[in-house]
Short mmCIF file of C-alpha atoms in Angstrom, two decimals:
data_model
loop_
_atom_site.label_atom_id
_atom_site.label_comp_id
_atom_site.label_asym_id
_atom_site.label_seq_id
_atom_site.Cartn_x
_atom_site.Cartn_y
_atom_site.Cartn_z
CA UNK K 880 -15.23 22.06 -0.72
CA UNK K 881 -14.73 21.06 2.91
CA UNK K 882 -15.05 17.69 3.79
CA UNK K 883 -15.94 15.94 6.82
CA UNK K 884 -13.94 13.09 7.58
CA UNK K 885 -15.43 12.96 11.45
CA UNK K 886 -18.86 11.52 9.94
CA UNK K 887 -18.96 7.93 10.54
CA UNK K 888 -20.74 6.05 7.53
CA UNK K 889 -22.09 3.01 8.20
CA UNK K 890 -20.62 0.63 6.02
CA UNK K 891 -22.06 -2.90 7.28
CA UNK K 892 -24.39 -4.28 4.45
CA UNK K 893 -22.60 -3.42 1.79
CA UNK K 894 -20.56 -6.41 1.10
CA UNK K 895 -17.36 -4.69 2.58
CA UNK K 896 -14.36 -6.91 3.01
CA UNK K 897 -13.57 -4.81 5.59
CA UNK K 898 -16.92 -5.06 7.42
CA UNK K 899 -19.03 -7.65 6.51
CA UNK K 900 -17.23 -10.98 6.52
CA UNK K 901 -15.36 -11.31 9.49
CA UNK K 902 -17.11 -14.67 10.43
CA UNK K 903 -16.03 -16.26 6.70
CA UNK K 904 -12.45 -15.03 8.13
CA UNK K 905 -12.75 -16.79 11.51
CA UNK K 906 -13.46 -13.68 13.39
CA UNK K 907 -16.33 -12.22 15.93
CA UNK K 908 -18.78 -10.11 14.15
CA UNK K 909 -17.95 -7.73 17.20
CA UNK K 910 -14.50 -6.43 16.37
CA UNK K 911 -13.74 -3.08 15.27
CA UNK K 912 -12.23 -3.25 11.93
CA UNK K 913 -9.37 -1.65 11.62
CA UNK K 914 -7.24 -4.12 8.97
CA UNK K 915 -7.35 -4.28 5.31
CA UNK K 916 -6.35 -0.96 3.78
CA UNK K 917 -9.40 0.81 2.74
CA UNK K 918 -10.59 3.81 4.18
CA UNK K 919 -14.05 5.23 5.66
CA UNK K 920 -13.79 8.33 4.03
CA UNK K 921 -16.45 8.66 0.69
CA UNK K 922 -14.44 9.52 -2.47
CA UNK K 923 -14.31 13.46 -3.20
CA UNK K 924 -17.26 14.82 -4.53
CA UNK K 925 -15.89 15.22 -8.24
CA UNK K 926 -15.65 11.31 -8.50
CA UNK K 927 -18.83 10.96 -6.91
CA UNK K 928 -20.22 13.06 -9.60
CA UNK K 929 -18.34 11.79 -12.56
CA UNK K 930 -19.46 8.40 -11.37
CA UNK K 931 -23.37 9.69 -10.93
CA UNK K 932 -23.19 10.87 -14.71
CA UNK K 933 -21.59 7.82 -16.41
CA UNK K 934 -24.12 5.78 -14.22
CA UNK K 935 -27.03 7.81 -16.06
CA UNK K 936 -25.54 7.33 -19.39
CA UNK K 937 -26.78 3.49 -18.86
CA UNK K 938 -24.62 1.64 -20.83
CA UNK K 939 -21.48 -0.24 -19.43
CA UNK K 940 -19.90 -1.91 -22.66
CA UNK K 941 -16.26 -2.91 -23.20
CA UNK K 942 -14.43 0.40 -22.78
CA UNK K 943 -10.98 1.82 -23.42
CA UNK K 944 -9.59 5.09 -22.35
CA UNK K 945 -8.97 7.95 -24.75
CA UNK K 946 -6.50 10.76 -24.12
CA UNK K 947 -7.97 12.71 -21.32
CA UNK K 948 -8.13 9.66 -19.32
CA UNK K 949 -3.78 9.53 -20.18
CA UNK K 950 -3.42 12.95 -19.67
CA UNK K 951 -4.92 12.73 -16.42
CA UNK K 952 -3.02 10.26 -15.29
CA UNK K 953 0.52 11.94 -16.65
CA UNK K 954 -0.51 15.43 -14.93
CA UNK K 955 -0.99 13.68 -11.77
CA UNK K 956 2.34 12.35 -11.52
CA UNK K 957 4.16 15.21 -13.50
CA UNK K 958 2.41 17.00 -10.74
CA UNK K 959 2.42 15.51 -7.51
CA UNK K 960 6.04 13.35 -8.08
CA UNK K 961 8.30 15.28 -11.04
CA UNK K 962 7.31 12.28 -12.81
CA UNK K 963 5.43 12.48 -16.26
CA UNK K 964 5.31 8.98 -18.43
CA UNK K 965 4.65 8.48 -21.60
CA UNK K 966 1.70 7.63 -22.79
CA UNK K 967 2.48 4.72 -24.69
CA UNK K 968 4.11 3.28 -21.52
CA UNK K 969 1.02 3.15 -19.32
CA UNK K 970 -0.49 -0.47 -19.45
CA UNK K 971 -4.10 -1.05 -17.66
CA UNK K 972 -4.57 -3.24 -14.90
CA UNK K 973 -7.25 -4.35 -12.55
CA UNK K 974 -5.00 -3.50 -9.45
CA UNK K 975 -1.77 -3.66 -8.27
CA UNK K 976 -1.47 -6.82 -6.89
CA UNK K 977 -2.59 -8.04 -9.99
CA UNK K 978 0.80 -6.42 -11.89
CA UNK K 979 2.80 -7.79 -9.24
CA UNK K 980 1.44 -11.34 -10.46
CA UNK K 981 1.76 -10.69 -13.67
CA UNK K 982 5.36 -9.14 -13.94
CA UNK K 983 6.42 -12.55 -12.15
CA UNK K 984 4.92 -14.42 -14.49
CA UNK K 985 6.23 -12.05 -17.87
CA UNK K 986 9.74 -11.83 -16.23
CA UNK K 987 10.49 -14.99 -14.54
CA UNK K 988 10.75 -18.61 -15.26
CA UNK K 989 9.18 -21.09 -12.92
CA UNK K 990 11.98 -21.73 -9.82
CA UNK K 991 13.49 -18.32 -10.51
CA UNK K 992 14.44 -16.21 -7.47
CA UNK K 993 12.51 -13.12 -6.93
CA UNK K 994 13.49 -11.17 -4.27
CA UNK K 995 11.57 -9.36 -1.18
CA UNK K 996 12.53 -7.25 2.14
CA UNK K 997 10.21 -8.47 4.91
CA UNK K 998 8.45 -7.56 6.93
CA UNK K 999 6.54 -6.83 3.33
CA UNK K 1000 2.97 -6.73 2.20
CA UNK K 1001 1.94 -10.04 2.26
CA UNK K 1002 1.27 -10.61 -1.27
CA UNK K 1003 4.57 -9.88 -2.48
CA UNK K 1004 5.16 -13.43 -1.17
CA UNK K 1005 1.92 -15.06 -2.03
CA UNK K 1006 2.58 -13.96 -5.79
CA UNK K 1007 6.03 -15.47 -5.81
CA UNK K 1008 4.97 -18.82 -3.85
CA UNK K 1009 2.08 -19.40 -5.89
CA UNK K 1010 3.60 -18.26 -9.21
CA UNK K 1011 5.91 -21.56 -8.81
CA UNK K 1012 9.10 -19.21 -8.12
CA UNK K 1013 11.67 -19.26 -5.46
CA UNK K 1014 10.90 -16.75 -2.59
CA UNK K 1015 14.18 -15.04 -1.45
CA UNK K 1016 14.43 -12.79 1.21
CA UNK K 1017 16.57 -9.69 2.36
CA UNK K 1018 15.19 -8.77 5.51
CA UNK K 1019 14.89 -5.12 6.59
CA UNK K 1020 16.88 -3.75 9.68
CA UNK K 1021 15.26 -2.46 12.66
CA UNK K 1022 17.08 -0.40 15.21
CA UNK K 1023 14.47 0.07 17.39
CA UNK K 1024 13.06 3.21 15.83
CA UNK K 1025 13.79 3.10 12.35
CA UNK K 1026 14.09 0.39 9.37
CA UNK K 1027 17.03 0.69 6.86
CA UNK K 1028 18.11 -1.90 3.81
CA UNK K 1029 21.18 -4.01 4.55
CA UNK K 1030 22.64 -3.80 1.07
CA UNK K 1031 25.58 -5.88 1.63
CA UNK K 1032 22.55 -9.10 2.73
CA UNK K 1033 20.82 -7.84 -0.42
CA UNK K 1034 23.43 -7.82 -3.05
CA UNK K 1035 24.49 -11.53 -1.51
CA UNK K 1036 20.65 -12.74 -1.89
CA UNK K 1037 21.34 -12.02 -5.52
CA UNK K 1038 24.27 -13.44 -5.83
CA UNK K 1039 23.63 -16.71 -4.39
CA UNK K 1040 20.33 -17.32 -5.64
CA UNK K 1041 20.35 -16.42 -9.33
CA UNK K 1042 17.65 -13.91 -8.34
CA UNK K 1043 16.11 -12.55 -11.59
CA UNK K 1044 13.57 -10.03 -10.12
CA UNK K 1045 12.98 -7.88 -7.22
CA UNK K 1046 9.70 -6.63 -5.66
CA UNK K 1047 10.50 -3.19 -4.19
CA UNK K 1048 7.75 -1.85 -1.62
CA UNK K 1049 8.40 2.45 -2.24
CA UNK K 1050 6.71 3.44 0.31
CA UNK K 1051 7.25 0.50 2.24
CA UNK K 1052 4.01 -1.40 3.66
CA UNK K 1053 4.19 -1.99 6.69
CA UNK K 1054 7.26 -0.29 8.05
CA UNK K 1055 6.41 3.66 6.24
CA UNK K 1056 9.63 3.97 4.90
CA UNK K 1057 10.10 6.87 2.19
CA UNK K 1058 12.91 5.30 0.66
CA UNK K 1059 15.30 7.99 -0.35
CA UNK K 1060 17.18 9.12 -3.56
CA UNK K 1061 20.78 7.60 -2.13
CA UNK K 1062 18.71 4.33 -0.97
CA UNK K 1063 16.71 3.84 -4.19
CA UNK K 1064 20.28 4.57 -6.35
CA UNK K 1065 22.15 1.93 -4.65
CA UNK K 1066 19.30 -0.72 -4.75
CA UNK K 1067 19.36 0.21 -8.47
CA UNK K 1068 23.01 -0.28 -8.93
CA UNK K 1069 23.31 -3.31 -7.22
CA UNK K 1070 20.12 -4.82 -9.66
CA UNK K 1071 21.73 -3.31 -12.91
CA UNK K 1072 25.13 -4.99 -12.05
CA UNK K 1073 23.08 -8.51 -11.62
CA UNK K 1074 20.59 -7.78 -14.57
CA UNK K 1075 17.62 -7.71 -12.02
CA UNK K 1076 14.43 -6.16 -13.18
CA UNK K 1077 12.90 -4.34 -10.37
CA UNK K 1078 9.34 -3.84 -10.02
CA UNK K 1079 8.65 -1.33 -7.89
CA UNK K 1080 5.05 -0.88 -6.41
CA UNK K 1081 4.36 2.81 -5.47
CA UNK K 1082 0.53 2.43 -4.48
CA UNK K 1083 0.92 4.77 -1.38
CA UNK K 1084 3.31 7.64 -2.81
CA UNK K 1085 0.50 10.59 -2.33
CA UNK K 1086 0.64 9.59 1.25
CA UNK K 1087 4.10 11.06 2.29
CA UNK K 1088 4.20 12.92 5.18
CA UNK K 1089 5.65 16.26 5.75
CA UNK K 1090 9.30 16.27 5.89
CA UNK K 1091 9.53 13.28 3.36
CA UNK K 1092 9.09 13.69 -0.76
CA UNK K 1093 8.33 10.02 -2.79
CA UNK K 1094 10.74 9.54 -5.36
CA UNK K 1095 9.79 7.44 -8.37
CA UNK K 1096 12.42 4.44 -8.46
CA UNK K 1097 12.45 5.05 -12.36
CA UNK K 1098 12.59 8.76 -12.51
CA UNK K 1099 16.52 8.57 -10.79
CA UNK K 1100 18.02 7.10 -14.13
CA UNK K 1101 17.11 6.28 -17.64
CA UNK K 1102 19.31 3.00 -17.27
CA UNK K 1103 16.72 2.07 -13.96
CA UNK K 1104 13.85 3.11 -16.14
CA UNK K 1105 14.66 0.81 -18.99
CA UNK K 1106 14.79 -2.02 -16.25
CA UNK K 1107 11.48 -1.18 -14.20
CA UNK K 1108 7.88 -1.82 -13.85
CA UNK K 1109 6.46 1.05 -12.03
CA UNK K 1110 2.77 -0.10 -10.51
CA UNK K 1111 0.41 2.80 -9.35
CA UNK K 1112 -3.24 3.22 -8.76
CA UNK K 1113 -5.58 5.80 -7.31
CA UNK K 1114 -7.28 2.93 -5.03
CA UNK K 1115 -5.62 3.92 -1.91
CA UNK K 1116 -5.12 7.42 -2.36
CA UNK K 1117 -8.81 8.02 -3.20
CA UNK K 1118 -10.24 4.67 -1.62
CA UNK K 1119 -11.03 3.42 -4.72
CA UNK K 1120 -10.24 -0.24 -4.44
CA UNK K 1121 -13.44 -1.61 -5.50
CA UNK K 1122 -13.36 -0.18 -8.77
CA UNK K 1123 -10.18 -2.39 -10.25
CA UNK K 1124 -8.70 0.13 -11.54
CA UNK K 1125 -4.53 0.38 -11.96
CA UNK K 1126 -2.10 2.14 -14.11
CA UNK K 1127 1.62 0.36 -14.74
CA UNK K 1128 4.66 2.23 -16.12
CA UNK K 1129 7.00 0.47 -18.65
CA UNK K 1130 9.40 2.12 -20.87
CA UNK K 1131 10.74 -0.72 -22.45
CA UNK K 1132 9.11 -1.72 -25.48
CA UNK K 1133 10.03 -5.10 -25.24
CA UNK K 1134 9.14 -5.23 -21.30
CA UNK K 1135 5.99 -4.18 -22.18
CA UNK K 1136 5.04 -6.79 -24.93
CA UNK K 1137 5.96 -9.35 -22.13
CA UNK K 1138 4.07 -7.86 -19.81
CA UNK K 1139 0.83 -7.37 -21.93
CA UNK K 1140 1.35 -11.19 -23.23
CA UNK K 1141 1.14 -12.23 -19.78
CA UNK K 1142 -1.80 -10.23 -19.08
CA UNK K 1143 -3.21 -11.49 -22.06
CA UNK K 1144 -2.87 -15.10 -20.86
CA UNK K 1145 -5.26 -14.56 -17.91
CA UNK K 1146 -7.77 -13.63 -20.20
CA UNK K 1147 -7.87 -9.96 -19.13
CA UNK K 1148 -8.61 -7.83 -21.86
CA UNK K 1149 -10.28 -4.14 -19.97
CA UNK K 1150 -10.55 -3.09 -16.91
CA UNK K 1151 -13.69 -1.94 -14.87
CA UNK K 1152 -15.09 1.38 -16.95
CA UNK K 1153 -16.77 3.21 -13.86
CA UNK K 1154 -12.63 2.41 -12.23
CA UNK K 1155 -11.64 4.33 -15.38
CA UNK K 1156 -14.14 7.11 -15.00
CA UNK K 1157 -13.40 7.45 -11.06
CA UNK K 1158 -9.46 7.25 -11.76
CA UNK K 1159 -9.78 10.11 -14.25
CA UNK K 1160 -12.03 12.60 -11.91
CA UNK K 1161 -10.12 11.87 -9.25
CA UNK K 1162 -6.23 12.87 -11.26
CA UNK K 1163 -8.45 16.10 -12.81
CA UNK K 1164 -9.82 16.98 -9.60
CA UNK K 1165 -8.82 14.97 -6.31
CA UNK K 1166 -6.02 17.81 -5.35
CA UNK K 1167 -7.84 19.37 -2.58
CA UNK K 1168 -9.60 16.35 -1.38
CA UNK K 1169 -6.29 14.54 -0.48
CA UNK K 1170 -4.66 17.64 1.17
CA UNK K 1171 -7.29 17.48 3.25
CA UNK K 1172 -7.42 13.72 4.39
CA UNK K 1173 -3.71 14.12 4.83
CA UNK K 1174 -4.33 16.80 7.09
CA UNK K 1175 -7.03 14.44 8.86
CA UNK K 1176 -4.86 11.47 8.96
CA UNK K 1177 -1.81 13.74 10.47
CA UNK K 1178 -4.63 14.44 13.42
CA UNK K 1179 -4.99 11.21 13.78
CA UNK K 1180 -1.28 9.42 13.91
CA UNK K 1181 -0.74 12.75 16.84
CA UNK K 1182 -4.13 11.40 18.52
CA UNK K 1183 -2.47 7.88 18.58
CA UNK K 1184 0.89 8.54 19.67
CA UNK K 1185 -0.21 10.89 22.41
CA UNK K 1186 -2.77 8.09 23.43
CA UNK K 1187 -0.15 5.64 23.79
CA UNK K 1188 2.52 7.88 25.29
CA UNK K 1189 0.06 8.49 28.36
CA UNK K 1190 -1.85 5.38 28.62
CA UNK K 1191 0.27 2.49 27.16
CA UNK K 1192 3.99 3.16 27.02
CA UNK K 1193 4.78 -0.33 26.44
CA UNK K 1194 3.54 0.01 22.82
CA UNK K 1195 5.60 2.30 20.19
CA UNK K 1196 4.81 3.48 16.91
CA UNK K 1197 7.42 3.15 14.35
CA UNK K 1198 7.37 6.67 13.25
CA UNK K 1199 5.76 6.52 9.69
CA UNK K 1200 6.90 8.35 6.80
CA UNK K 1201 4.19 7.68 4.71
CA UNK K 1202 0.75 5.22 3.99
CA UNK K 1203 -2.12 5.37 6.74
CA UNK K 1204 -1.09 2.38 8.04
CA UNK K 1205 0.69 2.44 11.35
CA UNK K 1206 3.37 -0.41 12.53
CA UNK K 1207 3.12 -0.74 16.20
CA UNK K 1208 6.19 -2.57 18.00
CA UNK K 1209 4.44 -4.28 21.10
CA UNK K 1210 7.32 -6.36 21.91
CA UNK K 1211 7.88 -4.40 25.07
CA UNK K 1212 4.94 -6.16 26.34
CA UNK K 1213 7.09 -9.89 26.29
CA UNK K 1214 4.27 -11.75 24.56
CA UNK K 1215 4.80 -14.23 21.93
CA UNK K 1216 2.98 -13.43 18.36
CA UNK K 1217 -0.21 -15.72 19.38
CA UNK K 1218 -0.63 -14.03 23.05
CA UNK K 1219 0.04 -10.84 21.57
CA UNK K 1220 -2.53 -11.03 18.71
CA UNK K 1221 -5.10 -12.53 21.23
CA UNK K 1222 -4.90 -10.17 23.63
CA UNK K 1223 -5.87 -7.64 20.78
CA UNK K 1224 -8.52 -9.96 19.27
CA UNK K 1225 -10.22 -11.45 22.07
CA UNK K 1226 -9.75 -8.79 24.93
CA UNK K 1227 -9.42 -5.69 22.96
CA UNK K 1228 -11.99 -6.79 20.62
CA UNK K 1229 -9.96 -5.29 17.58
CA UNK K 1230 -9.46 -6.66 14.06
CA UNK K 1231 -5.92 -5.57 12.70
CA UNK K 1232 -3.30 -6.79 10.75
CA UNK K 1233 -0.69 -9.55 12.84
CA UNK K 1234 2.83 -8.63 12.08
CA UNK K 1235 3.48 -12.34 11.17
CA UNK K 1236 1.43 -11.74 8.16
CA UNK K 1237 4.31 -9.66 6.71
CA UNK K 1238 7.11 -12.05 7.50
CA UNK K 1239 8.57 -13.69 10.90
CA UNK K 1240 10.66 -10.27 11.08
CA UNK K 1241 6.65 -8.93 12.16
CA UNK K 1242 6.53 -11.10 15.27
CA UNK K 1243 5.84 -8.51 18.06
CA UNK K 1244 4.25 -5.97 15.63
CA UNK K 1245 0.54 -5.15 14.88
CA UNK K 1246 -0.48 -2.83 11.51
CA UNK K 1247 -3.67 -0.46 12.23
CA UNK K 1248 -5.45 1.54 9.45
CA UNK K 1249 -5.88 5.04 11.19
CA UNK K 1250 -7.77 6.03 7.98
CA UNK K 1251 -11.19 6.36 10.06
CA UNK K 1252 -13.13 9.03 12.16
CA UNK K 1253 -11.14 9.64 15.22
CA UNK K 1254 -14.03 8.78 17.39
CA UNK K 1255 -13.42 5.07 16.24
CA UNK K 1256 -9.56 5.46 16.50
CA UNK K 1257 -10.74 6.85 20.72
CA UNK K 1258 -12.74 3.83 21.26
CA UNK K 1259 -10.45 1.32 19.45
CA UNK K 1260 -7.36 2.32 21.77
CA UNK K 1261 -9.12 2.80 24.62
CA UNK K 1262 -10.29 -0.75 24.54
CA UNK K 1263 -6.89 -1.62 23.52
CA UNK K 1264 -5.54 0.37 26.40
CA UNK K 1265 -7.69 -1.70 28.93
CA UNK K 1266 -6.55 -5.00 27.38
CA UNK K 1267 -2.85 -4.32 27.86
CA UNK K 1268 -3.37 -2.79 31.46
CA UNK K 1269 -5.86 -6.53 32.29
CA UNK K 1270 -3.10 -8.55 30.84
CA UNK K 1271 0.03 -6.59 32.65
CA UNK K 1272 -1.72 -6.60 35.66
CA UNK K 1273 -2.45 -10.48 35.62
#
């Protein structure tokens, strides 16, 4: 089946977080929304067919997945990432952020140190602080083109703050890095040396770009696997976030039991039946759809890079290695973080994610979701270019 990703689908009036609640979030209703990480593309047809069939059945009682569900999850990760978790390792969760918060509750005590690498997806900070733990930051290092890990600082942060848990973003959101096996091994060895559990958020794994290969952290060593929680979901890959189904891989039985106990303490007993249906269908039949959407996203990325080079050379795309979220360096404009975001929102009329949401290290950056029809991007970047030129000429 050939998919038409140029087709613009009206999402207003669907209770979409991305489109329908601007005023509730203090935004103007006339902004082009390029912020939260969901796509403006329909899910694969096989997923829609599976959901339709399940809805026709008409009964949506409590549901536990059977063997074909687990087989679909294992097969996808084995085919795409060379990693096949045992069925018994898979713990269901309504989402990856829920899984992160559950891991913090399961494996740390109030006041314990939990390490993150900003600028990073802001719920990493929130689940630590809201959980009453001590946030420990080892910022990534940016050389103007690419982000890297300061391993000496990483280890010092662990030693100086009695860190118990490390939240790894792999691939990294928002900077787009696909961590190499060598980088992951070095992180893993440091964590093992200091008895730190690794919780690896791998939700963007399927979007590794040509020339880059995602590595499941737990796949690198049985020793890493034994001290790791791998958080996955079909939600980003197939645009299924609203269906609330994710899969967490925990090899060690004691850690898995602690994680399940923490889930039980929240009152969560099962996940969305339609989420399970969609996830299974996506993992069984979604390969071709994903190939096509990734090709389209490559075209969107090339458009953005070319447009900025031609019309707004002051803005620089940090070359992404994965994700459909691009991290744009706007520091050459010489604006404060507040001035930058006011220009983007009030003058360019764009709703994007302000860089400081991801930590102070994000000052001067914006994150833009390019998973939309190209015509929307063209209008958005024309508005951005006009706003920048007006600002620079003032």
